[in-house]
PDB file of C-alpha atoms in Angstrom:
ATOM      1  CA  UNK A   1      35.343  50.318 207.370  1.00  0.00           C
ATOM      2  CA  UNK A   2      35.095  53.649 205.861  1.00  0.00           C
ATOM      3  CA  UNK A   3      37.429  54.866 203.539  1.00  0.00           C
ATOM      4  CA  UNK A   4      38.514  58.032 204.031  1.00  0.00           C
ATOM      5  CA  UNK A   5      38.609  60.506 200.501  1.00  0.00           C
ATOM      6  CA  UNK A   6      42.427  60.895 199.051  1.00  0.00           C
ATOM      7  CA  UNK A   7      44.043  64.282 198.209  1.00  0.00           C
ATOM      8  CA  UNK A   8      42.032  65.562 194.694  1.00  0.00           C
ATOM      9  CA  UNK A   9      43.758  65.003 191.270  1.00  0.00           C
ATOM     10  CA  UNK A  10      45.445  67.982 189.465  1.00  0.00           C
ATOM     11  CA  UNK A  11      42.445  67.715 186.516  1.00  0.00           C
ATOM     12  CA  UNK A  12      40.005  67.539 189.632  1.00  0.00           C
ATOM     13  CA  UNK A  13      41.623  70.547 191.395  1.00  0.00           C
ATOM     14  CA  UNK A  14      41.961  72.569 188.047  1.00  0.00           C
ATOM     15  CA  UNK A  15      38.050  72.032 187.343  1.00  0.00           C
ATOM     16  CA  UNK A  16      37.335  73.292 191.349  1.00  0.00           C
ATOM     17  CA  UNK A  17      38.832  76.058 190.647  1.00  0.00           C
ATOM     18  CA  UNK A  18      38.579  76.993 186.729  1.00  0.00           C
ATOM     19  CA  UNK A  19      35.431  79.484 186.804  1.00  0.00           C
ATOM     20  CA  UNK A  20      36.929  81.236 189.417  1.00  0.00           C
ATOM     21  CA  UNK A  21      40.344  81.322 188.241  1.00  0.00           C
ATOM     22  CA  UNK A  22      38.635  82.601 184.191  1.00  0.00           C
ATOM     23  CA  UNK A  23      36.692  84.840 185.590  1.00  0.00           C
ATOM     24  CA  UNK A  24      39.492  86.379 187.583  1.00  0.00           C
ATOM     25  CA  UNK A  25      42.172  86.037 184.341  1.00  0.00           C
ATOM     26  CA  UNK A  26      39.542  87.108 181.775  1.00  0.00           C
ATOM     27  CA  UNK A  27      37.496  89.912 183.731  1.00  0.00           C
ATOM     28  CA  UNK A  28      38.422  92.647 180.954  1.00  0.00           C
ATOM     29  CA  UNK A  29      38.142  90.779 177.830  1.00  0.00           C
ATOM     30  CA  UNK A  30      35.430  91.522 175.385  1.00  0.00           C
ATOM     31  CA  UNK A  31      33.770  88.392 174.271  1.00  0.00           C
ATOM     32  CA  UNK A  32      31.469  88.308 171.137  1.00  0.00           C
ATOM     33  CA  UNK A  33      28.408  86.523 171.252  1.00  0.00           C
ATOM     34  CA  UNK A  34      28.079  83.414 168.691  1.00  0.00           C
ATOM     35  CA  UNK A  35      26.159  85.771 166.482  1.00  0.00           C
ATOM     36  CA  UNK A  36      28.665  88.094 166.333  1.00  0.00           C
ATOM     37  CA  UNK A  37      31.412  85.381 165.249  1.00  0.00           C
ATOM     38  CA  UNK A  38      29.336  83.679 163.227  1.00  0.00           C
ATOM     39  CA  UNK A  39      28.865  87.025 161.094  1.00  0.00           C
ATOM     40  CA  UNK A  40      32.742  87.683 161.896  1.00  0.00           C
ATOM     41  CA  UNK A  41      33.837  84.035 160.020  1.00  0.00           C
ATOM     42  CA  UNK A  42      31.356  84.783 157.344  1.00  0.00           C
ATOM     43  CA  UNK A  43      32.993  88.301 156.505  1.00  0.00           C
ATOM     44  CA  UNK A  44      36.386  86.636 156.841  1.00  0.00           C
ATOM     45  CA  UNK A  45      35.472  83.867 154.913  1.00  0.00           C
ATOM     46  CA  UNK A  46      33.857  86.159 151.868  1.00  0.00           C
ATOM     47  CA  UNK A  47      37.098  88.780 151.880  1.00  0.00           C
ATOM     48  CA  UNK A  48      39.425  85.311 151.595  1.00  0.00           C
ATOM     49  CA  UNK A  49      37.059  84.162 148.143  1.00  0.00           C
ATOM     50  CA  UNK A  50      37.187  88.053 146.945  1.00  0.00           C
ATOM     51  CA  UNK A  51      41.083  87.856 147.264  1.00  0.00           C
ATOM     52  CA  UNK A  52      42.040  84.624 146.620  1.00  0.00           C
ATOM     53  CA  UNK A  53      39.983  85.192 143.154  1.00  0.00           C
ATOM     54  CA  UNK A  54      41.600  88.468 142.311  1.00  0.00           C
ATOM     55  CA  UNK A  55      45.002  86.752 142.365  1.00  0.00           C
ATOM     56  CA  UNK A  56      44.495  83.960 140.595  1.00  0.00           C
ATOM     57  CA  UNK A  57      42.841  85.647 137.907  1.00  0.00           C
ATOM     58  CA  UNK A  58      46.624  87.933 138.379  1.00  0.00           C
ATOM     59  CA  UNK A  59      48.691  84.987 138.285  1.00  0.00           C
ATOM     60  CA  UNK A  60      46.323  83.664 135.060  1.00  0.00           C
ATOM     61  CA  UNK A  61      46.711  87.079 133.499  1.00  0.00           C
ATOM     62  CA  UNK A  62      50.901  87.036 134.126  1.00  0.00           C
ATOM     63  CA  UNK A  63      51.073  83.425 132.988  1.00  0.00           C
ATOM     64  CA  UNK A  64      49.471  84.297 129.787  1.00  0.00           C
ATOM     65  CA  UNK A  65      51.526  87.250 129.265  1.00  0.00           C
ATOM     66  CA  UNK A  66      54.549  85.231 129.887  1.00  0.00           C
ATOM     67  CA  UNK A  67      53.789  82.790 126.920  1.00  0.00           C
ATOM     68  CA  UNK A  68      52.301  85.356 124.629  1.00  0.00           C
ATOM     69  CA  UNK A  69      54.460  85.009 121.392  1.00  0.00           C
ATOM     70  CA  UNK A  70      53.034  87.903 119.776  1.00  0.00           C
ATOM     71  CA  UNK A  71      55.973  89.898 119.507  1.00  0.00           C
ATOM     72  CA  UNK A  72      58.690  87.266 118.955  1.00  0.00           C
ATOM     73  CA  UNK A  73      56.462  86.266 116.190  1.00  0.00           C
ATOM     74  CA  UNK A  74      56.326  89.802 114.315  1.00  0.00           C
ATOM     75  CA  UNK A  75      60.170  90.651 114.909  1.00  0.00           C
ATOM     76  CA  UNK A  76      60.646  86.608 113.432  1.00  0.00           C
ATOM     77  CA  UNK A  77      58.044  87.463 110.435  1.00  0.00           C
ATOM     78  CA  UNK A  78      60.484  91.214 110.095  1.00  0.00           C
ATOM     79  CA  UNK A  79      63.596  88.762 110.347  1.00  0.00           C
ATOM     80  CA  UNK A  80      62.257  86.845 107.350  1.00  0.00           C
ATOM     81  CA  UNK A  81      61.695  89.507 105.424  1.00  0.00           C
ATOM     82  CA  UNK A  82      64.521  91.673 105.560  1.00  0.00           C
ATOM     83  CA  UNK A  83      67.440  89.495 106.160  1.00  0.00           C
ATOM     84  CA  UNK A  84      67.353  87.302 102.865  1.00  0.00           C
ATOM     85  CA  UNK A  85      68.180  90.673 100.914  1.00  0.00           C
ATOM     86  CA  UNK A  86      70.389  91.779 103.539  1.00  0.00           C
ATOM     87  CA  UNK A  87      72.558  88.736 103.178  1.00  0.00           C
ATOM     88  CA  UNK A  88      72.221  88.447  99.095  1.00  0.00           C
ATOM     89  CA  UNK A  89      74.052  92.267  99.178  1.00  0.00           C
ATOM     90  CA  UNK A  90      76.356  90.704 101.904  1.00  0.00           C
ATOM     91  CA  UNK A  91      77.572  88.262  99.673  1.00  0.00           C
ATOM     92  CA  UNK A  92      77.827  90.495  96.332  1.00  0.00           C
ATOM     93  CA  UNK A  93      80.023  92.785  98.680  1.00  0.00           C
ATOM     94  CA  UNK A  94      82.022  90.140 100.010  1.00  0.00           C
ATOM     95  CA  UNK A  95      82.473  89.253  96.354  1.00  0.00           C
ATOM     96  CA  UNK A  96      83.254  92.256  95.394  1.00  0.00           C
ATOM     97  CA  UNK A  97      86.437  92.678  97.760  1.00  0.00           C
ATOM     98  CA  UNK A  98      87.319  89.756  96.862  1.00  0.00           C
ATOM     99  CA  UNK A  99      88.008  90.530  93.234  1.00  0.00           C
ATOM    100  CA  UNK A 100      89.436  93.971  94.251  1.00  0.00           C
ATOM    101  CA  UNK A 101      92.139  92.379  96.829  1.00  0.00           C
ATOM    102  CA  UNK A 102      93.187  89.827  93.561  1.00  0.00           C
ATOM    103  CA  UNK A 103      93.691  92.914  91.448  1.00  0.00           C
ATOM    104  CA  UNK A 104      95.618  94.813  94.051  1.00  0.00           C
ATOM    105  CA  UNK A 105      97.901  91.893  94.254  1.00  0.00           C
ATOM    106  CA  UNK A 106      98.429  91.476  90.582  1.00  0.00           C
ATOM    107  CA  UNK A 107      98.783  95.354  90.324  1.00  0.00           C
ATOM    108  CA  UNK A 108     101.571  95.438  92.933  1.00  0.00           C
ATOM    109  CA  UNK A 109     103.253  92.183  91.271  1.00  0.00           C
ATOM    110  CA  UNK A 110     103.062  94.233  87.934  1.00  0.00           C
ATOM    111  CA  UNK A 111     104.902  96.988  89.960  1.00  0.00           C
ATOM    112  CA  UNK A 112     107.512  94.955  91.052  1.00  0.00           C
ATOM    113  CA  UNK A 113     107.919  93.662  87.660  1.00  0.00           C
ATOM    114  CA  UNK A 114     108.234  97.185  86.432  1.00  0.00           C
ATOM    115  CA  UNK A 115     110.687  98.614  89.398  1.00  0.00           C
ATOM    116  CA  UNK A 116     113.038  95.357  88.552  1.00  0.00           C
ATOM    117  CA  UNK A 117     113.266  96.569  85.149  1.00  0.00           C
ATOM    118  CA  UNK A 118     113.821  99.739  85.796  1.00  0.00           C
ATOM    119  CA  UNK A 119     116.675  98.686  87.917  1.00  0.00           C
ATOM    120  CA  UNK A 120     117.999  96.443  85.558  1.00  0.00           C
ATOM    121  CA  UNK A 121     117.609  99.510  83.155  1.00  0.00           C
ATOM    122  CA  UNK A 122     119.763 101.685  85.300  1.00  0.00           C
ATOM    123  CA  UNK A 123     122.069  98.916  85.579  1.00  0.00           C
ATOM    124  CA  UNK A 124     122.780  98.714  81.616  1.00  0.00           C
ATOM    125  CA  UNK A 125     122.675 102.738  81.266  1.00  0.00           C
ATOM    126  CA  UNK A 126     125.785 103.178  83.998  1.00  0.00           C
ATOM    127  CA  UNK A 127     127.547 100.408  82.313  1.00  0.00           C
ATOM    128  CA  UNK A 128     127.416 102.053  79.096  1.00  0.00           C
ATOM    129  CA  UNK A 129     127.849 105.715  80.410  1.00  0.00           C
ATOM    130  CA  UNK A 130     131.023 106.381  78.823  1.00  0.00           C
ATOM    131  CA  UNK A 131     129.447 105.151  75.260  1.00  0.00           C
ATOM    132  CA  UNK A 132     126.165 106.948  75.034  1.00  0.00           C
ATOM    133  CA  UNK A 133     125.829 110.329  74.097  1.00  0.00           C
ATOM    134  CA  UNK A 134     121.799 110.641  75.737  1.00  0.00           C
ATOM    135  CA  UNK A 135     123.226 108.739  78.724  1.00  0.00           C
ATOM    136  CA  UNK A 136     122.227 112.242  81.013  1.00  0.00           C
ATOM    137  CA  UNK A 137     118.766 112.048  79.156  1.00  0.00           C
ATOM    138  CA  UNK A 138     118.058 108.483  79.384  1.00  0.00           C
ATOM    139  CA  UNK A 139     118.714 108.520  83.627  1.00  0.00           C
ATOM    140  CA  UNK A 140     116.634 111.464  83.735  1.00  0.00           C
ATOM    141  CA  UNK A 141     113.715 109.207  82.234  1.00  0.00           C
ATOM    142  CA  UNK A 142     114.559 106.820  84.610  1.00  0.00           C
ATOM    143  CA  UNK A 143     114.940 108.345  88.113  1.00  0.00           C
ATOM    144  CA  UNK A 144     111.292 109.881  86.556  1.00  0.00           C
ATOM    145  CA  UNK A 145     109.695 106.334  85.720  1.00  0.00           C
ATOM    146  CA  UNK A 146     111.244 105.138  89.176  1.00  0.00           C
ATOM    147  CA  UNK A 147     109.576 108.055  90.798  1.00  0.00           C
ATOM    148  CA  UNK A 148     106.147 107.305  89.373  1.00  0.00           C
ATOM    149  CA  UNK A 149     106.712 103.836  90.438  1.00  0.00           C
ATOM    150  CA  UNK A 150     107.153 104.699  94.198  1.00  0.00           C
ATOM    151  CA  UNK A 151     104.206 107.248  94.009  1.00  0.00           C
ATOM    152  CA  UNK A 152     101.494 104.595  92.922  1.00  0.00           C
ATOM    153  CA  UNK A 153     102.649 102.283  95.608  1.00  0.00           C
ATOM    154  CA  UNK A 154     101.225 104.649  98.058  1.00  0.00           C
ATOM    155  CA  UNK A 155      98.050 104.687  96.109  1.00  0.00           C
ATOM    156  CA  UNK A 156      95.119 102.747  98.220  1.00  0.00           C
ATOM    157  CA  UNK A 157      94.099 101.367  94.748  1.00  0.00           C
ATOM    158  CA  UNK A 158      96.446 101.048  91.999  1.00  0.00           C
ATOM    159  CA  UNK A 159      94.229 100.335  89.901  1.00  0.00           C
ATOM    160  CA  UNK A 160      93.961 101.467  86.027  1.00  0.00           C
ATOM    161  CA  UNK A 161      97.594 102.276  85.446  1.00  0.00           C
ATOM    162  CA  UNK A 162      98.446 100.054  82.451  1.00  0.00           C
ATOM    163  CA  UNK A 163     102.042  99.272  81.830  1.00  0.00           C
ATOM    164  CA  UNK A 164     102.536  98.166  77.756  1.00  0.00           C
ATOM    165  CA  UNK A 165     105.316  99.391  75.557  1.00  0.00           C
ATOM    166  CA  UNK A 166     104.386  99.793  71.653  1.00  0.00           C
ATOM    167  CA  UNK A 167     106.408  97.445  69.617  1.00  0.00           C
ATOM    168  CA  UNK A 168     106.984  98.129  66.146  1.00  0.00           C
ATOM    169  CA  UNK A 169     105.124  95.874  63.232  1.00  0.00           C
ATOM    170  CA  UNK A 170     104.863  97.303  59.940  1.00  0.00           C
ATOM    171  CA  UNK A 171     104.603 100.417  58.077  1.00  0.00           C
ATOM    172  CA  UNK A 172     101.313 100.425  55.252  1.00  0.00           C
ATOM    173  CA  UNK A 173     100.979 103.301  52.515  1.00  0.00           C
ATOM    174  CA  UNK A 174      97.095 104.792  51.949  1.00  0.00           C
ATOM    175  CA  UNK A 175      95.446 107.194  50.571  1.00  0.00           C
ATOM    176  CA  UNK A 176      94.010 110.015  52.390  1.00  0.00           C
ATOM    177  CA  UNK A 177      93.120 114.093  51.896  1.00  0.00           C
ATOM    178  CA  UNK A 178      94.760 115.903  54.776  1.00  0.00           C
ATOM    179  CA  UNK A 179      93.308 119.462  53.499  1.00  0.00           C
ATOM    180  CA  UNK A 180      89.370 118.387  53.363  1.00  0.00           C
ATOM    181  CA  UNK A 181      89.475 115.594  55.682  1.00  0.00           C
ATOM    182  CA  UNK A 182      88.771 115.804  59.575  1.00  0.00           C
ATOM    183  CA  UNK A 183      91.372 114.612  61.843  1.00  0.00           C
ATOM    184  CA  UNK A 184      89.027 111.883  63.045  1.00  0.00           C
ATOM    185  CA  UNK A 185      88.603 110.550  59.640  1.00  0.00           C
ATOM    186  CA  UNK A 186      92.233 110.497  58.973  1.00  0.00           C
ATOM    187  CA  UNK A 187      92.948 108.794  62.117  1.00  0.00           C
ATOM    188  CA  UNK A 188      90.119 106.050  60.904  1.00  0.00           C
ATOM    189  CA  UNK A 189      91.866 105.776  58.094  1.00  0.00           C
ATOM    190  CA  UNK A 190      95.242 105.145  59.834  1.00  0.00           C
ATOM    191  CA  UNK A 191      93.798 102.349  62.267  1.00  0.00           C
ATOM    192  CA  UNK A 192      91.936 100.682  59.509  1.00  0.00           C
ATOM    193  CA  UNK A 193      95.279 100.057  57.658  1.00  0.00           C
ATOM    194  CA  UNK A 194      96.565  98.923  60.410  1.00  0.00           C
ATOM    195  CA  UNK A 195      94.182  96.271  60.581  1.00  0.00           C
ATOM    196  CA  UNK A 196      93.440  95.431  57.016  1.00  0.00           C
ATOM    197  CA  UNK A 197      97.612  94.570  56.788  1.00  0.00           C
ATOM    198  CA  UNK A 198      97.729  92.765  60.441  1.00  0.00           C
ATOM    199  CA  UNK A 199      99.674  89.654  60.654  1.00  0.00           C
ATOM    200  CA  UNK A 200      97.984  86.268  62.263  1.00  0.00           C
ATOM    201  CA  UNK A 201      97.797  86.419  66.032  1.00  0.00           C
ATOM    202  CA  UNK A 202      97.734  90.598  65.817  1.00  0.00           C
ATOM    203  CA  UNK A 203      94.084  91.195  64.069  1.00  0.00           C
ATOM    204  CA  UNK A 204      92.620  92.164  67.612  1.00  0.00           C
ATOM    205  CA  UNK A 205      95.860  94.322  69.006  1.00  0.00           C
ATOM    206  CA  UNK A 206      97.598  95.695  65.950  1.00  0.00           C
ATOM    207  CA  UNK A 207      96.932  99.709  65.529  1.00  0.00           C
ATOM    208  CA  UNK A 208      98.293 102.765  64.368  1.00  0.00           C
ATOM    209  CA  UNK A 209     100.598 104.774  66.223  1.00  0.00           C
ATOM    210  CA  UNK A 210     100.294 108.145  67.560  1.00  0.00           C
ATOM    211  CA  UNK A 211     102.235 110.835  66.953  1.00  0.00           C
ATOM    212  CA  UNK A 212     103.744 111.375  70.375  1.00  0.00           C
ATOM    213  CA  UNK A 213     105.058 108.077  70.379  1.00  0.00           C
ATOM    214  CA  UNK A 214     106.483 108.561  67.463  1.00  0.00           C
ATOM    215  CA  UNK A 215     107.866 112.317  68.395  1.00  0.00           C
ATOM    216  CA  UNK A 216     109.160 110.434  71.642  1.00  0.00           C
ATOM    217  CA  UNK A 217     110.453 107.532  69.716  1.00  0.00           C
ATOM    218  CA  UNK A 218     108.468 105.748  72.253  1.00  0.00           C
ATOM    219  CA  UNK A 219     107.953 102.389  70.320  1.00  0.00           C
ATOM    220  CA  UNK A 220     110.275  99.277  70.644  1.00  0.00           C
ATOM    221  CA  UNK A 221     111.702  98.651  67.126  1.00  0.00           C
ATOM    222  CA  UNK A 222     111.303 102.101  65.600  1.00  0.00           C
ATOM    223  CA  UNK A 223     113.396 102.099  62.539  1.00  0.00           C
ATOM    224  CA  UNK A 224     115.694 105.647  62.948  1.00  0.00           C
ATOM    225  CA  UNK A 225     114.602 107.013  59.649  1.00  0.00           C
ATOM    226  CA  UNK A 226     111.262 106.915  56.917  1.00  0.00           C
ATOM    227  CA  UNK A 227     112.907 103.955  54.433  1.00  0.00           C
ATOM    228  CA  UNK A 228     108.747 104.344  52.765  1.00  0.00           C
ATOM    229  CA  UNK A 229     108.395 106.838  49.919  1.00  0.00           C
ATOM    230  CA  UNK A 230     105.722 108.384  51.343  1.00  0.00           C
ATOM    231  CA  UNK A 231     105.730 111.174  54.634  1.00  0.00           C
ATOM    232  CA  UNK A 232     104.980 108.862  58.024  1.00  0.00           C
ATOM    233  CA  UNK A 233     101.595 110.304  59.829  1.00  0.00           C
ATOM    234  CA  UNK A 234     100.722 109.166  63.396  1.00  0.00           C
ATOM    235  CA  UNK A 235      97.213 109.724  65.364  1.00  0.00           C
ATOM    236  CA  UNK A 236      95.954 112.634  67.394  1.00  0.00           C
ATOM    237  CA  UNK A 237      96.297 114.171  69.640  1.00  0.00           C
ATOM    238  CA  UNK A 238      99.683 115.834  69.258  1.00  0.00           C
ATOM    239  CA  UNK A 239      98.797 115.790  65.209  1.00  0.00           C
ATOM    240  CA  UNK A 240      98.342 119.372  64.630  1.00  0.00           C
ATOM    241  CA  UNK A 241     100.979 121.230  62.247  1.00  0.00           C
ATOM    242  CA  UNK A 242     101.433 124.448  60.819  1.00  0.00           C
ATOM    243  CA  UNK A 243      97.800 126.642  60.903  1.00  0.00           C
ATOM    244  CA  UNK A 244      95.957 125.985  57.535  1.00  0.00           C
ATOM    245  CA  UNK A 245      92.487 128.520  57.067  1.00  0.00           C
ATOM    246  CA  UNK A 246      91.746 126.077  53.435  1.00  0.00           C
ATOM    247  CA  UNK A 247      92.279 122.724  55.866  1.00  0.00           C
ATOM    248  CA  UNK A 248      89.037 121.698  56.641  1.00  0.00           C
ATOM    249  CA  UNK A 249      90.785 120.852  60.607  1.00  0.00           C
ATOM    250  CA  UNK A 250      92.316 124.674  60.333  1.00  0.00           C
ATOM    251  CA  UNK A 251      95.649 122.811  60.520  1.00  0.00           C
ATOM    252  CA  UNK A 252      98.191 121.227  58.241  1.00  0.00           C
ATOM    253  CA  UNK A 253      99.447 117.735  59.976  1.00  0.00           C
ATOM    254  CA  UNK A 254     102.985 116.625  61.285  1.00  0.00           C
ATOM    255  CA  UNK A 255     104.727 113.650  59.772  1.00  0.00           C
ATOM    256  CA  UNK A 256     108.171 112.242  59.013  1.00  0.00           C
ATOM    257  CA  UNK A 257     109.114 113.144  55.253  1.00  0.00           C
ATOM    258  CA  UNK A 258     110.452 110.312  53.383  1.00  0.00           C
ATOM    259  CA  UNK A 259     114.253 109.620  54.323  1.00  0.00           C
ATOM    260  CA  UNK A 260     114.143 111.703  57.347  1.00  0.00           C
ATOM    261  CA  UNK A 261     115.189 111.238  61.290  1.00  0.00           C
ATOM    262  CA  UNK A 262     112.082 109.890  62.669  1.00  0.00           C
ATOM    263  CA  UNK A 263     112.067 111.756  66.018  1.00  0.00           C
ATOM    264  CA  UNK A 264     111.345 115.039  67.851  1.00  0.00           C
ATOM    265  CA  UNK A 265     113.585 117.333  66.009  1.00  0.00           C
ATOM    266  CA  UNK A 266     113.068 116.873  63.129  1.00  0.00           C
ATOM    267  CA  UNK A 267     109.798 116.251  62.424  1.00  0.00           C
ATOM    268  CA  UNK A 268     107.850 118.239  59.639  1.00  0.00           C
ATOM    269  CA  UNK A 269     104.805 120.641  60.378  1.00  0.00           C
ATOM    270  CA  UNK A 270     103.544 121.431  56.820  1.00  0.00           C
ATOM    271  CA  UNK A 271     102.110 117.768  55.363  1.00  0.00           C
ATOM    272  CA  UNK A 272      99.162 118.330  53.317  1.00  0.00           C
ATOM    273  CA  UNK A 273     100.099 115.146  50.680  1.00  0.00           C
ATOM    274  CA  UNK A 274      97.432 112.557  49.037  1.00  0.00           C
ATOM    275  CA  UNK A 275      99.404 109.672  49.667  1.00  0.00           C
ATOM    276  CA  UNK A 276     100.744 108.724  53.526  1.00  0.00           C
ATOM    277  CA  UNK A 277     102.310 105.927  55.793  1.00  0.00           C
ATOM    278  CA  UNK A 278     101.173 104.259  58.942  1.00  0.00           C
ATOM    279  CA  UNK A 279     103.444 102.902  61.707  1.00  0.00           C
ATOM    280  CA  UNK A 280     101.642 100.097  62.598  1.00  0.00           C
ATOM    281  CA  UNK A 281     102.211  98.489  66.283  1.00  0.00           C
ATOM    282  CA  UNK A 282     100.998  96.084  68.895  1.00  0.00           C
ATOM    283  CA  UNK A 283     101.018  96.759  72.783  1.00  0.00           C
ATOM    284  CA  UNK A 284     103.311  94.259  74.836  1.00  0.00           C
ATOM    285  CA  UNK A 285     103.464  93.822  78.520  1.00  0.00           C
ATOM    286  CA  UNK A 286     106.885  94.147  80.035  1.00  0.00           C
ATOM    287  CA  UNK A 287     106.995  90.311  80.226  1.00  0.00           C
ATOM    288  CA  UNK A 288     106.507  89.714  76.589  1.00  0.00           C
ATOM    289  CA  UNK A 289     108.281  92.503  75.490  1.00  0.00           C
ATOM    290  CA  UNK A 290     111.505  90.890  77.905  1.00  0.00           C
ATOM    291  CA  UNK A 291     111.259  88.012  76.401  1.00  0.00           C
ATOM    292  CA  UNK A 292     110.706  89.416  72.367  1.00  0.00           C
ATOM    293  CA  UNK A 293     113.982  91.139  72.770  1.00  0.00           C
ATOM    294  CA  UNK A 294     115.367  88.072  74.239  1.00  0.00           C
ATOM    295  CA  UNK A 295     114.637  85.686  71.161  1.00  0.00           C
ATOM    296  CA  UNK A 296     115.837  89.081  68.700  1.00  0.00           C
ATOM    297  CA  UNK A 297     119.000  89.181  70.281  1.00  0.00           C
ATOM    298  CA  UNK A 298     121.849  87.771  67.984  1.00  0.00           C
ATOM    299  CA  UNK A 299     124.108  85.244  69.683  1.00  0.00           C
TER     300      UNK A 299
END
């Protein structure tokens, strides 16, 4: 028998009916002829070489860009050059405030040395008030030396203040010509003495003293009057006398005559003589002039 044809598969039905159902869908769509794409893909194809070129040689250019050490190199080379000196100066400076914060501390340790003594000073003068007849005079100096003291310790730098006291050595006769000599070569004269007499241990401090100290009777160990046979003469400045036209220095010199008060009042103003005396002395710090009173101190 015959059999009869089934119902047509979906594929079989789709293919009956595809031209006419394209043609229908696709009635106003412009189709290019295979010439036309072919010329479209080769257009495509040489725009994709001309950009894909053009960014790699971008990405070649940023990559060597990114690893160019041109300039790290130079500012390195700079570095090299200018930091070594830059560093040596750092280190003098550094240095340098070093030494200056060890001498502000020993400065302000000498000025605590110094305002302790004063106060022991002030101590000793109130105690013996009733006793001494400069007593007004010697506080005066005092409250004066403690005001000085307070003053440099708002100085930033108290630096080149020098706190000695002259202590009395020796006195030394010599020859010298007051009316044809200079001042300067009198003074010479003086200091050389000094030196040429010295004890051992003072040949690099001993000197001669200047008249203001002596005036002031500024010198620990003065003796109170000239027990020499010869007029006492101290350095300039504060040397001048009476005026003298014949004196080569247009000025006699002041001195302490033999026997005489050696102090302000009554020194002389009219010493011309040949034949002179020296105070000789040594400078002490205020710790070893503490402790040279201490050991001259009788029991």
């Amino acid at each position: 028998p015959t059999t009869a044809p089934g119902p047509a598969t979906t594929i079989e039905a789709h293919e009956s009916v595809g031209a006419e159902e394209s043609d229908r869908q696709y009635a106003n769509t412009v189709t290019f002829s295979p010439e036309q794409c072919e010329e479209e893909r080769a257009a495509l194809e040489e725009q994709w070489r001309k950009s894909f070129l053009v960014i790699e040689d971008l990405v070649e250019e940023t990559g060597a860009a990114c690893h160019d050490t041109t300039c790290e190199d130079a500012v390195e080379e700079e570095r090299a050059t200018v930091m070594p000196p830059l560093n040596t100066e750092r280190g003098e400076r550094i240095e340098e405030v070093r030494k200056a914060q060890i001498d502000l501390v020993n400065e302000k340790e000498k000025l605590d040395d110094l305002e302790s003594a004063v106060t022991k000073l002030e101590q000793v003068t109130r105690e013996t008030e009733e006793t001494c007849q400069n007593e007004e005079l010697g506080s005066e100096y005092l409250e004066a030396v403690r005001t000085l003291v307070k003053s440099m310790k708002n100085c930033p730098g108290l630096t080149g203040a020098v706190f000695e006291i002259p202590a009395f050595r020796k006195t030394v006769d010599l020859g010298v010509d007051l009316l044809a000599e200079t001042d300067e070569a009198t003074d010479a004269k003086l200091e050389q003495a000094c030196k040429d007499a010295a004890d051992a241990g003072d040949e690099d401090t001993i000197r001669a003293a200047k008249q203001s100290e002596l005036d002031q009777r500024a010198i620990s160990g003065l003796p109170e009057t000239n027990t020499g046979p010869m007029s006492i003469v101290g350095l300039c400045p504060a040397c001048a006398g009476d005026t003298h036209a014949a004196a080569t220095t247009g000025h006699k010199r002041k001195c302490f005559r033999a026997g005489g008060v050696i102090n302000s009042t009554e020194v002389s103003s009219d010493c011309l003589g040949a034949n002179v005396m020296a105070v000789c002395v040594v400078d002490l710090s205020l710790a070893d002039h503490n402790a040279a009173k201490t050991t001259t101190v009788a029991p």
